[in-house]
Short mmCIF file of C-alpha atoms in Angstrom, two decimals:
data_model
loop_
_atom_site.label_atom_id
_atom_site.label_comp_id
_atom_site.label_asym_id
_atom_site.label_seq_id
_atom_site.Cartn_x
_atom_site.Cartn_y
_atom_site.Cartn_z
CA MET A 1442 47.54 -42.81 3.71
CA THR A 1443 43.80 -43.55 3.42
CA VAL A 1444 41.44 -41.52 5.55
CA SER A 1445 38.16 -43.21 6.34
CA ILE A 1446 35.52 -40.71 7.37
CA ARG A 1447 32.32 -42.49 6.54
CA ARG A 1448 31.67 -43.59 10.12
CA GLU A 1449 31.11 -41.13 12.96
CA THR A 1450 34.49 -41.69 14.59
CA PRO A 1451 36.63 -39.36 16.73
CA GLN A 1452 38.93 -38.99 13.72
CA ARG A 1453 36.06 -37.93 11.49
CA ALA A 1454 34.79 -35.49 14.12
CA SER A 1455 38.21 -33.87 14.49
CA ILE A 1456 38.70 -33.57 10.72
CA ALA A 1457 35.25 -32.01 10.45
CA ALA A 1458 36.10 -29.52 13.21
CA VAL A 1459 39.31 -28.53 11.45
CA LEU A 1460 37.51 -28.13 8.13
CA GLU A 1461 34.79 -26.02 9.74
CA HIS A 1462 37.43 -23.62 11.04
CA ALA A 1463 39.26 -23.57 7.72
CA TRP A 1464 36.07 -22.71 5.84
CA ASP A 1465 35.42 -19.68 8.03
CA ALA A 1466 39.01 -18.50 8.41
CA GLY A 1467 41.41 -16.85 6.01
CA THR A 1468 44.94 -17.84 6.82
CA PHE A 1469 45.12 -19.95 9.99
CA ARG A 1470 47.56 -21.85 12.20
CA ALA A 1471 47.14 -24.99 14.26
CA ASP A 1472 47.01 -22.86 17.42
CA ASP A 1473 43.98 -20.99 16.04
CA ILE A 1474 42.07 -24.25 15.70
CA MET A 1475 43.17 -25.49 19.10
CA ASP A 1476 41.97 -22.28 20.73
CA ARG A 1477 38.60 -22.50 19.00
CA THR A 1478 37.91 -26.23 19.28
CA GLY A 1479 39.88 -27.48 22.28
CA LEU A 1480 41.52 -30.19 20.17
CA THR A 1481 45.01 -31.33 21.13
CA ARG A 1482 47.95 -30.30 18.98
CA SER A 1483 48.52 -33.81 17.65
CA THR A 1484 44.85 -34.24 16.75
CA THR A 1485 44.76 -30.82 15.11
CA ILE A 1486 47.89 -31.46 13.03
CA SER A 1487 46.59 -34.87 12.04
CA GLY A 1488 43.32 -33.33 10.89
CA ILE A 1489 45.10 -30.62 8.91
CA ASP A 1490 47.36 -33.16 7.24
CA SER A 1491 44.37 -35.31 6.32
CA LEU A 1492 42.65 -32.33 4.71
CA ILE A 1493 45.84 -31.44 2.84
CA GLU A 1494 45.97 -34.98 1.47
CA LEU A 1495 42.34 -34.71 0.39
CA GLY A 1496 43.08 -31.44 -1.38
CA LEU A 1497 40.77 -29.32 0.78
CA VAL A 1498 43.48 -27.41 2.67
CA ARG A 1499 46.87 -26.16 1.51
CA GLU A 1500 49.95 -25.15 3.44
CA LEU A 1501 51.22 -21.67 2.69
CA ALA A 1502 54.78 -20.51 2.18
CA ASN A 1503 57.13 -19.91 5.08
CA ALA A 1504 55.89 -16.96 7.13
CA ARG A 1505 59.29 -15.94 8.56
CA THR A 1506 59.50 -12.70 6.59
CA GLU A 1507 55.83 -11.78 6.86
CA HIS A 1508 55.71 -12.16 10.63
CA GLY A 1509 59.19 -10.89 11.40
CA TYR A 1510 60.67 -14.16 12.69
CA ARG A 1511 64.40 -13.96 13.33
CA THR A 1512 65.12 -17.23 15.13
CA GLY A 1513 63.35 -20.53 15.57
CA ARG A 1514 60.84 -22.23 13.32
CA PRO A 1515 57.91 -20.06 12.18
CA ALA A 1516 54.42 -21.46 12.70
CA ARG A 1517 52.97 -23.36 9.75
CA ARG A 1518 50.16 -21.49 8.03
CA PHE A 1519 47.25 -22.94 6.08
CA GLU A 1520 44.15 -21.97 4.14
CA LEU A 1521 41.09 -23.60 2.63
CA CYS A 1522 41.52 -24.61 -1.00
CA ALA A 1523 38.58 -22.53 -2.19
CA ASP A 1524 39.44 -23.54 -5.75
CA ALA A 1525 39.21 -27.27 -4.99
CA GLY A 1526 35.73 -27.30 -6.46
CA MET A 1527 32.92 -25.02 -7.56
CA VAL A 1528 29.30 -24.46 -6.63
CA VAL A 1529 26.33 -23.31 -8.70
CA GLY A 1530 23.33 -21.30 -7.58
CA MET A 1531 20.49 -21.07 -10.10
CA ASP A 1532 17.26 -19.09 -10.15
CA ALA A 1533 14.96 -20.99 -12.51
CA GLY A 1534 12.31 -18.30 -12.62
CA ARG A 1535 9.14 -17.62 -14.58
CA ALA A 1536 10.75 -15.66 -17.39
CA HIS A 1537 14.47 -16.11 -16.86
CA VAL A 1538 17.16 -18.48 -15.66
CA THR A 1539 20.01 -16.82 -13.77
CA THR A 1540 23.05 -18.91 -12.90
CA ILE A 1541 25.96 -17.95 -10.65
CA LEU A 1542 29.14 -20.04 -10.55
CA ALA A 1543 31.25 -19.58 -7.41
CA ASP A 1544 34.19 -21.09 -5.56
CA LEU A 1545 33.84 -22.96 -2.27
CA ARG A 1546 33.69 -19.72 -0.30
CA GLY A 1547 30.91 -18.40 -2.51
CA HIS A 1548 33.09 -15.90 -4.37
CA ARG A 1549 31.54 -15.35 -7.78
CA LEU A 1550 33.36 -16.65 -10.86
CA ALA A 1551 30.75 -16.17 -13.60
CA THR A 1552 27.09 -15.24 -14.07
CA THR A 1553 24.68 -15.81 -16.94
CA SER A 1554 21.02 -14.95 -17.44
CA PHE A 1555 18.72 -16.31 -20.13
CA GLU A 1556 15.08 -15.80 -20.99
CA THR A 1557 12.79 -18.78 -20.51
CA ASP A 1558 9.09 -19.55 -20.88
CA LEU A 1559 7.18 -21.61 -18.36
CA ASP A 1560 4.49 -22.27 -20.95
CA ALA A 1561 6.99 -24.41 -22.86
CA ASP A 1562 6.94 -28.16 -22.29
CA ALA A 1563 8.82 -29.89 -19.49
CA ASP A 1564 11.63 -31.02 -21.78
CA GLN A 1565 12.27 -27.44 -22.87
CA ARG A 1566 12.26 -26.32 -19.24
CA ARG A 1567 14.96 -28.87 -18.46
CA ARG A 1568 16.97 -27.91 -21.57
CA ASP A 1569 16.88 -24.26 -20.55
CA LEU A 1570 18.42 -25.10 -17.19
CA THR A 1571 21.08 -27.30 -18.77
CA GLU A 1572 22.01 -24.68 -21.34
CA SER A 1573 22.29 -22.03 -18.62
CA LEU A 1574 24.58 -24.26 -16.56
CA ASP A 1575 26.82 -25.14 -19.48
CA ALA A 1576 27.07 -21.54 -20.69
CA THR A 1577 28.16 -20.42 -17.23
CA LEU A 1578 30.81 -23.13 -17.07
CA ARG A 1579 32.05 -22.18 -20.54
CA ALA A 1580 32.57 -18.62 -19.33
CA VAL A 1581 35.47 -19.85 -17.18
CA ASP A 1582 36.36 -22.86 -19.34
CA ALA A 1583 35.45 -25.31 -16.57
CA PRO A 1584 34.04 -28.84 -16.92
CA ARG A 1585 31.08 -30.16 -14.95
CA SER A 1586 33.46 -32.48 -13.12
CA GLU A 1587 34.65 -29.43 -11.16
CA LEU A 1588 31.19 -28.97 -9.62
CA LEU A 1589 30.78 -30.02 -6.02
CA SER A 1590 27.37 -28.60 -5.11
CA VAL A 1591 24.37 -27.21 -7.01
CA CYS A 1592 21.22 -25.53 -5.74
CA VAL A 1593 18.30 -24.58 -8.01
CA GLY A 1594 15.44 -22.32 -6.92
CA VAL A 1595 11.98 -22.54 -8.50
CA PRO A 1596 8.78 -20.49 -8.03
CA ALA A 1597 6.89 -23.34 -6.38
CA PRO A 1598 6.74 -25.14 -3.03
CA VAL A 1599 9.35 -27.90 -2.84
CA ASP A 1600 9.17 -30.72 -0.30
CA ALA A 1601 12.05 -32.65 1.25
CA ASP A 1602 12.09 -35.04 -1.72
CA GLY A 1603 12.37 -32.26 -4.28
CA ARG A 1604 8.75 -32.53 -5.43
CA SER A 1605 6.17 -29.81 -5.87
CA PRO A 1606 2.47 -30.41 -5.20
CA SER A 1607 -0.19 -30.17 -7.88
CA HIS A 1608 -1.70 -26.76 -8.57
CA ARG A 1609 -5.12 -25.64 -9.74
CA ASP A 1610 -3.73 -24.21 -12.99
CA GLY A 1611 -0.71 -26.52 -13.25
CA PHE A 1612 1.83 -23.79 -12.55
CA TRP A 1613 3.84 -25.56 -9.86
CA PRO A 1614 4.44 -28.73 -11.92
CA LYS A 1615 5.45 -26.49 -14.83
CA SER A 1616 7.95 -24.75 -12.58
CA ASN A 1617 9.32 -28.02 -11.26
CA PRO A 1618 8.88 -30.88 -13.77
CA GLU A 1619 10.87 -33.39 -11.67
CA LEU A 1620 13.89 -31.11 -11.82
CA LEU A 1621 15.73 -32.79 -8.95
CA THR A 1622 16.05 -35.94 -11.05
CA HIS A 1623 17.28 -33.83 -13.96
CA ILE A 1624 19.99 -31.98 -12.00
CA THR A 1625 21.21 -34.96 -9.96
CA PRO A 1626 23.94 -35.91 -12.50
CA TRP A 1627 25.32 -32.38 -12.44
CA ALA A 1628 27.22 -32.66 -9.15
CA PRO A 1629 27.73 -34.95 -6.14
CA ILE A 1630 25.57 -32.66 -3.98
CA VAL A 1631 22.35 -31.20 -5.41
CA GLN A 1632 19.25 -29.60 -3.96
CA LEU A 1633 16.06 -27.97 -5.18
CA SER A 1634 14.37 -25.20 -3.20
CA ASN A 1635 11.58 -22.65 -3.28
CA ASP A 1636 12.79 -19.33 -4.67
CA ALA A 1637 11.45 -17.17 -1.82
CA SER A 1638 13.18 -19.42 0.71
CA LEU A 1639 16.44 -18.83 -1.13
CA ALA A 1640 15.75 -15.09 -1.16
CA ALA A 1641 15.41 -15.28 2.62
CA LEU A 1642 18.73 -17.11 2.84
CA ALA A 1643 20.36 -14.40 0.72
CA GLU A 1644 18.94 -11.61 2.88
CA GLY A 1645 20.19 -13.36 6.00
CA THR A 1646 23.70 -14.06 4.73
CA GLU A 1647 24.59 -10.88 2.84
CA GLY A 1648 21.47 -8.75 2.65
CA ALA A 1649 19.27 -6.59 4.84
CA ALA A 1650 18.56 -9.19 7.54
CA GLN A 1651 22.09 -10.31 8.42
CA ASP A 1652 21.69 -9.46 12.10
CA SER A 1653 18.17 -10.83 12.55
CA ASP A 1654 16.79 -14.24 13.54
CA ASN A 1655 13.19 -13.23 12.77
CA TYR A 1656 12.48 -11.88 9.32
CA VAL A 1657 10.51 -12.40 6.13
CA ALA A 1658 11.85 -11.91 2.61
CA LEU A 1659 8.92 -10.77 0.48
CA LEU A 1660 9.61 -11.49 -3.19
CA SER A 1661 7.56 -8.81 -4.92
CA GLY A 1662 8.05 -8.90 -8.68
CA ALA A 1663 5.70 -10.89 -10.90
CA ARG A 1664 4.00 -12.54 -7.92
CA PHE A 1665 4.47 -12.38 -4.19
CA GLY A 1666 6.29 -15.11 -2.33
CA MET A 1667 7.60 -15.25 1.22
CA GLY A 1668 10.71 -16.81 2.69
CA VAL A 1669 10.15 -17.01 6.44
CA VAL A 1670 12.88 -17.21 9.10
CA ILE A 1671 11.67 -17.47 12.70
CA ASP A 1672 13.97 -17.93 15.71
CA GLY A 1673 16.84 -18.47 13.30
CA HIS A 1674 15.13 -21.30 11.39
CA LEU A 1675 14.01 -21.16 7.76
CA LEU A 1676 10.47 -22.56 7.76
CA HIS A 1677 9.34 -25.05 5.12
CA GLY A 1678 6.22 -27.04 6.05
CA ARG A 1679 5.05 -30.47 4.98
CA HIS A 1680 5.01 -29.62 1.26
CA GLY A 1681 7.46 -26.75 1.36
CA GLY A 1682 4.54 -24.35 1.25
CA VAL A 1683 5.29 -21.98 4.13
CA GLY A 1684 5.07 -18.49 2.65
CA GLU A 1685 2.71 -19.29 -0.22
CA THR A 1686 0.57 -16.24 -0.89
CA VAL A 1687 -2.79 -17.36 -2.25
CA VAL A 1688 -4.23 -15.86 0.94
CA PHE A 1689 -3.27 -12.40 -0.32
CA GLY A 1690 -6.21 -12.63 -2.69
CA ARG A 1691 -8.51 -12.67 0.37
CA ILE A 1692 -7.10 -9.41 1.76
CA GLU A 1693 -9.23 -6.35 1.13
CA GLY A 1694 -7.33 -3.95 -1.10
CA VAL A 1695 -4.94 -6.60 -2.38
CA ASP A 1696 -7.23 -8.91 -4.35
CA ASP A 1697 -4.63 -11.30 -5.82
CA PRO A 1698 -1.07 -12.50 -5.19
CA ASP A 1699 0.45 -10.60 -8.11
CA GLY A 1700 3.60 -8.90 -6.88
CA LEU A 1701 4.20 -5.17 -6.65
CA GLY A 1702 6.02 -5.08 -9.96
CA GLN A 1703 3.28 -6.74 -11.96
CA THR A 1704 0.50 -4.93 -10.10
CA ILE A 1705 1.93 -1.44 -10.61
CA ALA A 1706 2.47 -2.15 -14.32
CA ARG A 1707 -1.09 -3.51 -14.68
CA TRP A 1708 -2.58 -0.48 -12.96
CA ALA A 1709 -0.64 1.83 -15.26
CA ARG A 1710 -1.90 0.02 -18.36
CA GLN A 1711 -5.45 0.19 -17.05
CA GLU A 1712 -5.15 3.93 -16.47
CA LEU A 1713 -3.78 4.41 -19.96
CA ALA A 1714 -6.51 2.31 -21.55
CA ALA A 1715 -9.21 4.24 -19.67
CA GLY A 1716 -7.77 7.58 -20.77
CA ARG A 1717 -7.06 8.72 -17.24
CA ILE A 1718 -3.42 9.13 -18.23
CA GLY A 1719 -3.27 11.45 -21.22
CA PRO A 1720 -1.59 10.85 -24.58
CA GLU A 1721 1.23 13.31 -23.81
CA HIS A 1722 2.27 11.47 -20.69
CA PRO A 1723 5.67 9.66 -20.86
CA LEU A 1724 3.99 6.29 -20.20
CA ALA A 1725 1.72 6.83 -23.22
CA GLN A 1726 4.80 7.03 -25.44
CA LEU A 1727 5.51 3.35 -24.77
CA PRO A 1728 3.72 0.33 -26.24
CA PRO A 1729 1.37 -0.82 -23.44
CA ALA A 1730 3.06 -4.21 -23.17
CA LEU A 1731 6.39 -2.49 -22.44
CA VAL A 1732 5.13 -0.35 -19.56
CA THR A 1733 6.84 -1.63 -16.43
CA ALA A 1734 6.79 -0.87 -12.73
CA GLN A 1735 10.28 0.60 -13.07
CA HIS A 1736 8.93 3.26 -15.45
CA VAL A 1737 6.17 4.21 -13.01
CA LEU A 1738 8.44 4.19 -9.96
CA GLN A 1739 11.02 6.41 -11.65
CA LEU A 1740 8.38 8.92 -12.82
CA ALA A 1741 6.84 8.99 -9.35
CA HIS A 1742 10.24 9.63 -7.81
CA GLU A 1743 10.66 12.55 -10.22
CA GLY A 1744 7.35 14.01 -9.05
CA ASP A 1745 4.86 12.91 -11.74
CA SER A 1746 1.40 13.13 -10.17
CA ALA A 1747 -0.26 10.29 -12.11
CA SER A 1748 2.58 7.92 -11.24
CA ARG A 1749 2.50 9.04 -7.62
CA GLU A 1750 -1.16 8.06 -7.40
CA LEU A 1751 -0.24 4.57 -8.53
CA THR A 1752 2.65 4.26 -6.09
CA ALA A 1753 0.42 5.51 -3.26
CA ARG A 1754 -1.97 2.65 -4.04
CA ALA A 1755 0.98 0.27 -4.04
CA ALA A 1756 2.13 1.59 -0.67
CA ALA A 1757 -1.31 1.04 0.84
CA MET A 1758 -1.30 -2.52 -0.50
CA LEU A 1759 2.20 -3.19 0.80
CA SER A 1760 1.29 -1.83 4.22
CA ARG A 1761 -1.72 -4.13 4.44
CA ILE A 1762 0.28 -7.17 3.34
CA THR A 1763 3.07 -6.38 5.78
CA GLY A 1764 0.52 -6.01 8.57
CA MET A 1765 -0.79 -9.49 7.80
CA ILE A 1766 2.76 -10.88 7.78
CA GLY A 1767 3.43 -9.18 11.11
CA SER A 1768 0.28 -10.69 12.62
CA PHE A 1769 1.08 -14.20 11.35
CA TYR A 1770 4.81 -14.44 12.04
CA ASP A 1771 5.77 -11.53 14.34
CA PRO A 1772 9.05 -10.86 12.48
CA GLU A 1773 11.55 -8.17 13.33
CA ILE A 1774 12.09 -7.28 9.67
CA VAL A 1775 10.19 -7.61 6.39
CA VAL A 1776 12.47 -7.19 3.37
CA VAL A 1777 10.95 -6.31 0.01
CA SER A 1778 13.11 -8.40 -2.32
CA GLY A 1779 13.54 -9.07 -6.01
CA ALA A 1780 14.14 -6.93 -9.09
CA VAL A 1781 11.48 -4.40 -8.13
CA SER A 1782 13.38 -3.52 -4.94
CA ALA A 1783 15.79 -1.29 -6.86
CA GLY A 1784 13.16 1.44 -7.28
CA ILE A 1785 10.74 0.68 -4.48
CA HIS A 1786 12.18 2.86 -1.68
CA ASP A 1787 9.53 5.58 -1.90
CA VAL A 1788 6.75 2.99 -1.81
CA VAL A 1789 8.36 1.25 1.16
CA ALA A 1790 8.71 4.54 3.03
CA ALA A 1791 5.05 5.40 2.46
CA ALA A 1792 3.93 1.91 3.50
CA ARG A 1793 6.06 2.14 6.62
CA SER A 1794 4.31 5.33 7.72
CA THR A 1795 0.92 3.59 7.99
CA LEU A 1796 2.04 0.14 9.06
CA ALA A 1797 1.34 0.58 12.77
CA GLU A 1798 -2.37 0.90 11.94
CA GLU A 1799 -2.43 -2.58 10.36
CA LEU A 1800 -1.62 -4.75 13.37
CA ASP A 1801 -1.70 -4.85 17.16
CA LEU A 1802 1.82 -6.24 17.62
CA PRO A 1803 4.78 -3.90 17.28
CA ALA A 1804 5.26 -3.30 13.56
CA PRO A 1805 8.21 -5.00 11.87
CA ARG A 1806 10.85 -2.89 10.19
CA LEU A 1807 9.91 -2.68 6.52
CA ILE A 1808 12.94 -2.18 4.28
CA ALA A 1809 13.94 -2.59 0.62
CA SER A 1810 16.51 -5.20 -0.35
CA THR A 1811 19.88 -4.20 -1.73
CA LEU A 1812 20.42 -7.49 -3.59
CA GLY A 1813 18.28 -6.74 -6.63
CA ALA A 1814 17.16 -9.17 -9.30
CA GLU A 1815 19.81 -11.77 -8.44
CA VAL A 1816 18.60 -12.32 -4.86
CA VAL A 1817 17.33 -15.88 -5.50
CA ALA A 1818 20.52 -16.95 -7.30
CA ILE A 1819 22.60 -15.36 -4.51
CA GLY A 1820 20.63 -17.39 -1.96
CA ALA A 1821 21.08 -20.51 -4.06
CA VAL A 1822 24.87 -20.01 -3.99
CA ALA A 1823 24.73 -19.66 -0.20
CA ALA A 1824 22.69 -22.87 0.03
CA ALA A 1825 25.10 -24.69 -2.29
CA VAL A 1826 28.11 -23.58 -0.22
CA ALA A 1827 26.40 -24.67 3.02
CA ALA A 1828 25.59 -28.06 1.50
CA ALA A 1829 29.18 -28.45 0.33
CA ARG A 1830 30.46 -27.72 3.82
CA ASP A 1831 28.09 -30.28 5.31
CA GLY A 1832 28.63 -32.97 2.71
CA VAL A 1833 32.11 -32.78 1.27
CA LEU A 1834 33.72 -35.16 3.75
CA ALA A 1835 31.15 -37.85 2.99
CA LEU A 1836 32.42 -37.87 -0.60
CA THR A 1837 35.94 -38.97 0.36
CA PRO A 1838 38.06 -41.06 0.03
CA GLU A 1839 36.40 -41.98 -3.29
CA ARG A 1840 36.78 -38.36 -4.42
CA THR A 1841 39.79 -36.20 -3.65
CA PHE A 1842 40.28 -32.59 -4.62
CA ALA A 1843 44.02 -32.30 -5.11
CA ARG A 1844 45.04 -30.51 -8.30
#
């Protein structure tokens, strides 16, 4: 049997409806789909059988014992073949490349993280991404041919064609040296996205904003970036630049778009260099280049007065930035995301206490993310799964997934 689903036919629509249910469900029966979709039994069974032939759905063993059947034929049971292919979500960041390999439901199979350097040439940038992908596949002994969908996040605006605009210091082209062209051979479905947008997707799918249609994910590590979801829609803009933060440098008390992590570390180094933090202090025992925001945040949490002064400055800055975000976008929630979020709770709490003074609208809820340093890669996996759901049927009948 050959199933043609390239044209928008009733058959294609019914198969798509069945697949949509299968992707969301665990074990299901034909009656479950009929109740949800209104499809007839014959159409539902035909759609299920087509997906079985394609290798996207499997029939499970007889359910007589499990469901206590004593007479008559037990209902047929099915499930999505989550192992019919794999997806990759990649955070191609400033100093690292983190790659998560997952099945078609987004369940993680392997993760790798490698250091990278954006000051390297474009060829090295591309090699770093390729090496990260291949190392992650090797972790589960899987070939690239198993990949169905890939999403890569970069710290730059990305337009609908996968391009980033020019930048005054060349940073955006360094982040995205025509990467969409480079990753296209990796899988049938590929996409490139801004990292903060993927952080927003992560927060909305499994993070702090799961129940909200109006929120901003504020990446806050090396530099600030915003992923903006308004009325349930992730905003992009003509060049993919919604959420770019150069304007932060025009805010009194903020001065530049360096993120909380980098800013706190820089302030600490300045205090050490000026002698305002004494030589016996724990921070002075570290080489200046190794002083991080995490060190300061932990000491502040333990009650160190010098560190608390720095975190109080950070809280004032965060409150002012959040007030600007609230005035621009009127979100319900602002989530402080990224690696720095693991130790930022005290700063967030202090910023929250003064936030109402920063805007006339009701203040958004300011909260710290629970997704940590992998938030962009987690969002990239979610984007790759969503793209697989939307695009897998267009790949057949040339590609089937039966094993």
